[in-house]
Every structure is written in C-alpha cells, then in structure tokens.
Amino acid sequence: MSAQKMREVVRQIQGLGALEAQAVLQFVPRKGARLVAKTLKSAIANAENNKQLKPESLRVKEAVAGTAATLKRFQPKARGSAGPILKRRCHIKITVSDEK
C-alpha cells in the first residue's frame, strides 16, 4: 500500500493512548487501518514484554508511514508498447512510550 494512503490512517492515532488508538483503528473503514492496528499491537506487546510496561500507561509517541522500494511492472498496451505499473509500498513505524 502506498505511504500516502497509509499516512491518512497513521495521523489519526498520533498522541492517543495505546488502547484508545486500538479502539479508533477498529472502526476506521480502510485497509491500511488493519495493517496499522497489527503494527500497533506488536509495539504494545514489545513494550509489555521487553520493558515491563503496562498497556494502560502507554501513549503513541510517534506514528510514521515512510515510502519503501517500489515494484515496477509493465502491462502490454496497443501497438506493441508497454505501460508501466508502479506497485508502491511503505514502512510503518510506531513508537509507544509511557511518558506524557
């Protein structure tokens, strides 16, 4: 999914509590919301297991969707030419913190 589409979803959860952000993502009707929710769930689990932090005290400190490598494909067109297809991808980075 393109970073531009993903950024629309990511902006909605910046600065929210981690559990509140999960609840918000549950009702966002976009494909990107499922992917961001999966990444957020992983970030919460990492904070819980690695740093012994409580999920209730966590906040989404930073949520970023950056561009990744684009897959380039070609589709046959009229008169023997080829039309480019760009399959864009992105990296989702979510940082959770117990600071306010």
JSON list of C-alpha atoms in Angstrom, two decimals:
[
{"chain": "A", "resi": 1, "resn": "MET", "atom": "CA", "xyz": [0.00, 0.00, 0.00]},
{"chain": "A", "resi": 2, "resn": "SER", "atom": "CA", "xyz": [1.28, 3.48, -0.76]},
{"chain": "A", "resi": 3, "resn": "ALA", "atom": "CA", "xyz": [2.66, 5.66, 2.02]},
{"chain": "A", "resi": 4, "resn": "GLN", "atom": "CA", "xyz": [0.24, 8.44, 1.08]},
{"chain": "A", "resi": 5, "resn": "LYS", "atom": "CA", "xyz": [-2.79, 6.22, 1.80]},
{"chain": "A", "resi": 6, "resn": "MET", "atom": "CA", "xyz": [-1.22, 4.89, 4.98]},
{"chain": "A", "resi": 7, "resn": "ARG", "atom": "CA", "xyz": [-0.39, 8.37, 6.35]},
{"chain": "A", "resi": 8, "resn": "GLU", "atom": "CA", "xyz": [-4.11, 9.26, 6.44]},
{"chain": "A", "resi": 9, "resn": "VAL", "atom": "CA", "xyz": [-4.67, 6.41, 8.90]},
{"chain": "A", "resi": 10, "resn": "VAL", "atom": "CA", "xyz": [-1.48, 6.95, 10.91]},
{"chain": "A", "resi": 11, "resn": "ARG", "atom": "CA", "xyz": [-2.26, 10.63, 11.57]},
{"chain": "A", "resi": 12, "resn": "GLN", "atom": "CA", "xyz": [-5.47, 9.66, 13.36]},
{"chain": "A", "resi": 13, "resn": "ILE", "atom": "CA", "xyz": [-3.69, 7.80, 16.18]},
{"chain": "A", "resi": 14, "resn": "GLN", "atom": "CA", "xyz": [-0.73, 10.10, 16.90]},
{"chain": "A", "resi": 15, "resn": "GLY", "atom": "CA", "xyz": [-0.71, 11.26, 20.52]},
{"chain": "A", "resi": 16, "resn": "LEU", "atom": "CA", "xyz": [-3.54, 8.97, 21.66]},
{"chain": "A", "resi": 17, "resn": "GLY", "atom": "CA", "xyz": [-3.31, 6.37, 24.40]},
{"chain": "A", "resi": 18, "resn": "ALA", "atom": "CA", "xyz": [-2.30, 2.97, 23.03]},
{"chain": "A", "resi": 19, "resn": "LEU", "atom": "CA", "xyz": [-5.56, 1.22, 23.95]},
{"chain": "A", "resi": 20, "resn": "GLU", "atom": "CA", "xyz": [-7.60, 4.19, 22.71]},
{"chain": "A", "resi": 21, "resn": "ALA", "atom": "CA", "xyz": [-5.70, 4.11, 19.41]},
{"chain": "A", "resi": 22, "resn": "GLN", "atom": "CA", "xyz": [-6.54, 0.41, 19.03]},
{"chain": "A", "resi": 23, "resn": "ALA", "atom": "CA", "xyz": [-10.23, 1.21, 19.55]},
{"chain": "A", "resi": 24, "resn": "VAL", "atom": "CA", "xyz": [-10.11, 4.02, 16.97]},
{"chain": "A", "resi": 25, "resn": "LEU", "atom": "CA", "xyz": [-8.43, 1.81, 14.37]},
{"chain": "A", "resi": 26, "resn": "GLN", "atom": "CA", "xyz": [-11.09, -0.84, 14.83]},
{"chain": "A", "resi": 27, "resn": "PHE", "atom": "CA", "xyz": [-13.70, 1.49, 13.30]},
{"chain": "A", "resi": 28, "resn": "VAL", "atom": "CA", "xyz": [-11.64, 3.11, 10.52]},
{"chain": "A", "resi": 29, "resn": "PRO", "atom": "CA", "xyz": [-13.01, 1.69, 7.23]},
{"chain": "A", "resi": 30, "resn": "ARG", "atom": "CA", "xyz": [-9.71, 1.43, 5.35]},
{"chain": "A", "resi": 31, "resn": "LYS", "atom": "CA", "xyz": [-7.41, -1.46, 4.53]},
{"chain": "A", "resi": 32, "resn": "GLY", "atom": "CA", "xyz": [-4.49, 0.50, 5.97]},
{"chain": "A", "resi": 33, "resn": "ALA", "atom": "CA", "xyz": [-6.18, 0.59, 9.38]},
{"chain": "A", "resi": 34, "resn": "ARG", "atom": "CA", "xyz": [-5.84, -3.20, 9.72]},
{"chain": "A", "resi": 35, "resn": "LEU", "atom": "CA", "xyz": [-2.12, -3.04, 8.93]},
{"chain": "A", "resi": 36, "resn": "VAL", "atom": "CA", "xyz": [-1.52, -0.13, 11.32]},
{"chain": "A", "resi": 37, "resn": "ALA", "atom": "CA", "xyz": [-3.52, -1.94, 14.05]},
{"chain": "A", "resi": 38, "resn": "LYS", "atom": "CA", "xyz": [-1.32, -5.01, 13.60]},
{"chain": "A", "resi": 39, "resn": "THR", "atom": "CA", "xyz": [1.84, -2.90, 13.94]},
{"chain": "A", "resi": 40, "resn": "LEU", "atom": "CA", "xyz": [0.43, -1.08, 17.00]},
{"chain": "A", "resi": 41, "resn": "LYS", "atom": "CA", "xyz": [-0.45, -4.39, 18.64]},
{"chain": "A", "resi": 42, "resn": "SER", "atom": "CA", "xyz": [3.14, -5.54, 18.08]},
{"chain": "A", "resi": 43, "resn": "ALA", "atom": "CA", "xyz": [4.56, -2.31, 19.56]},
{"chain": "A", "resi": 44, "resn": "ILE", "atom": "CA", "xyz": [2.38, -2.70, 22.67]},
{"chain": "A", "resi": 45, "resn": "ALA", "atom": "CA", "xyz": [3.44, -6.34, 23.07]},
{"chain": "A", "resi": 46, "resn": "ASN", "atom": "CA", "xyz": [7.13, -5.37, 22.74]},
{"chain": "A", "resi": 47, "resn": "ALA", "atom": "CA", "xyz": [6.80, -2.67, 25.40]},
{"chain": "A", "resi": 48, "resn": "GLU", "atom": "CA", "xyz": [4.96, -5.07, 27.67]},
{"chain": "A", "resi": 49, "resn": "ASN", "atom": "CA", "xyz": [7.40, -7.97, 27.34]},
{"chain": "A", "resi": 50, "resn": "ASN", "atom": "CA", "xyz": [10.74, -6.18, 26.89]},
{"chain": "A", "resi": 51, "resn": "LYS", "atom": "CA", "xyz": [10.31, -3.16, 29.17]},
{"chain": "A", "resi": 52, "resn": "GLN", "atom": "CA", "xyz": [7.64, -4.49, 31.60]},
{"chain": "A", "resi": 53, "resn": "LEU", "atom": "CA", "xyz": [5.31, -1.53, 30.90]},
{"chain": "A", "resi": 54, "resn": "LYS", "atom": "CA", "xyz": [1.54, -1.65, 31.40]},
{"chain": "A", "resi": 55, "resn": "PRO", "atom": "CA", "xyz": [-0.53, -1.19, 28.20]},
{"chain": "A", "resi": 56, "resn": "GLU", "atom": "CA", "xyz": [-2.85, 1.24, 30.04]},
{"chain": "A", "resi": 57, "resn": "SER", "atom": "CA", "xyz": [0.04, 3.66, 30.64]},
{"chain": "A", "resi": 58, "resn": "LEU", "atom": "CA", "xyz": [1.33, 3.67, 27.04]},
{"chain": "A", "resi": 59, "resn": "ARG", "atom": "CA", "xyz": [0.85, 6.51, 24.53]},
{"chain": "A", "resi": 60, "resn": "VAL", "atom": "CA", "xyz": [1.52, 6.58, 20.80]},
{"chain": "A", "resi": 61, "resn": "LYS", "atom": "CA", "xyz": [4.51, 8.91, 20.81]},
{"chain": "A", "resi": 62, "resn": "GLU", "atom": "CA", "xyz": [5.28, 8.68, 17.09]},
{"chain": "A", "resi": 63, "resn": "ALA", "atom": "CA", "xyz": [3.49, 7.06, 14.16]},
{"chain": "A", "resi": 64, "resn": "VAL", "atom": "CA", "xyz": [5.07, 7.39, 10.72]},
{"chain": "A", "resi": 65, "resn": "ALA", "atom": "CA", "xyz": [4.48, 5.84, 7.30]},
{"chain": "A", "resi": 66, "resn": "GLY", "atom": "CA", "xyz": [7.50, 6.21, 5.03]},
{"chain": "A", "resi": 67, "resn": "THR", "atom": "CA", "xyz": [8.00, 5.15, 1.44]},
{"chain": "A", "resi": 68, "resn": "ALA", "atom": "CA", "xyz": [9.71, 1.88, 0.62]},
{"chain": "A", "resi": 69, "resn": "ALA", "atom": "CA", "xyz": [11.03, 0.39, -2.62]},
{"chain": "A", "resi": 70, "resn": "THR", "atom": "CA", "xyz": [8.52, 0.47, -5.48]},
{"chain": "A", "resi": 71, "resn": "LEU", "atom": "CA", "xyz": [7.93, -2.65, -7.56]},
{"chain": "A", "resi": 72, "resn": "LYS", "atom": "CA", "xyz": [7.97, -1.83, -11.25]},
{"chain": "A", "resi": 73, "resn": "ARG", "atom": "CA", "xyz": [5.81, -3.92, -13.57]},
{"chain": "A", "resi": 74, "resn": "PHE", "atom": "CA", "xyz": [4.70, -3.45, -17.16]},
{"chain": "A", "resi": 75, "resn": "GLN", "atom": "CA", "xyz": [1.38, -4.11, -18.85]},
{"chain": "A", "resi": 76, "resn": "PRO", "atom": "CA", "xyz": [1.11, -4.69, -22.60]},
{"chain": "A", "resi": 77, "resn": "LYS", "atom": "CA", "xyz": [-0.58, -1.84, -24.46]},
{"chain": "A", "resi": 78, "resn": "ALA", "atom": "CA", "xyz": [-1.67, -1.18, -28.03]},
{"chain": "A", "resi": 79, "resn": "ARG", "atom": "CA", "xyz": [0.77, -1.29, -30.94]},
{"chain": "A", "resi": 80, "resn": "GLY", "atom": "CA", "xyz": [3.39, -3.29, -29.07]},
{"chain": "A", "resi": 81, "resn": "SER", "atom": "CA", "xyz": [4.11, -0.69, -26.40]},
{"chain": "A", "resi": 82, "resn": "ALA", "atom": "CA", "xyz": [4.18, -1.23, -22.67]},
{"chain": "A", "resi": 83, "resn": "GLY", "atom": "CA", "xyz": [2.53, 0.76, -19.90]},
{"chain": "A", "resi": 84, "resn": "PRO", "atom": "CA", "xyz": [4.29, 1.00, -16.52]},
{"chain": "A", "resi": 85, "resn": "ILE", "atom": "CA", "xyz": [2.59, -0.18, -13.32]},
{"chain": "A", "resi": 86, "resn": "LEU", "atom": "CA", "xyz": [4.09, 1.10, -10.07]},
{"chain": "A", "resi": 87, "resn": "LYS", "atom": "CA", "xyz": [3.27, -1.02, -7.03]},
{"chain": "A", "resi": 88, "resn": "ARG", "atom": "CA", "xyz": [4.10, 1.29, -4.17]},
{"chain": "A", "resi": 89, "resn": "ARG", "atom": "CA", "xyz": [4.99, 0.04, -0.69]},
{"chain": "A", "resi": 90, "resn": "CYS", "atom": "CA", "xyz": [5.64, 1.65, 2.68]},
{"chain": "A", "resi": 91, "resn": "HIS", "atom": "CA", "xyz": [7.21, 1.15, 6.09]},
{"chain": "A", "resi": 92, "resn": "ILE", "atom": "CA", "xyz": [5.05, 1.70, 9.19]},
{"chain": "A", "resi": 93, "resn": "LYS", "atom": "CA", "xyz": [6.88, 2.86, 12.31]},
{"chain": "A", "resi": 94, "resn": "ILE", "atom": "CA", "xyz": [5.02, 3.23, 15.62]},
{"chain": "A", "resi": 95, "resn": "THR", "atom": "CA", "xyz": [6.76, 4.30, 18.83]},
{"chain": "A", "resi": 96, "resn": "VAL", "atom": "CA", "xyz": [4.93, 3.87, 22.13]},
{"chain": "A", "resi": 97, "resn": "SER", "atom": "CA", "xyz": [6.08, 5.46, 25.38]},
{"chain": "A", "resi": 98, "resn": "ASP", "atom": "CA", "xyz": [4.87, 5.70, 28.96]},
{"chain": "A", "resi": 99, "resn": "GLU", "atom": "CA", "xyz": [5.84, 9.40, 29.14]},
{"chain": "A", "resi": 100, "resn": "LYS", "atom": "CA", "xyz": [3.17, 12.08, 28.80]}
]
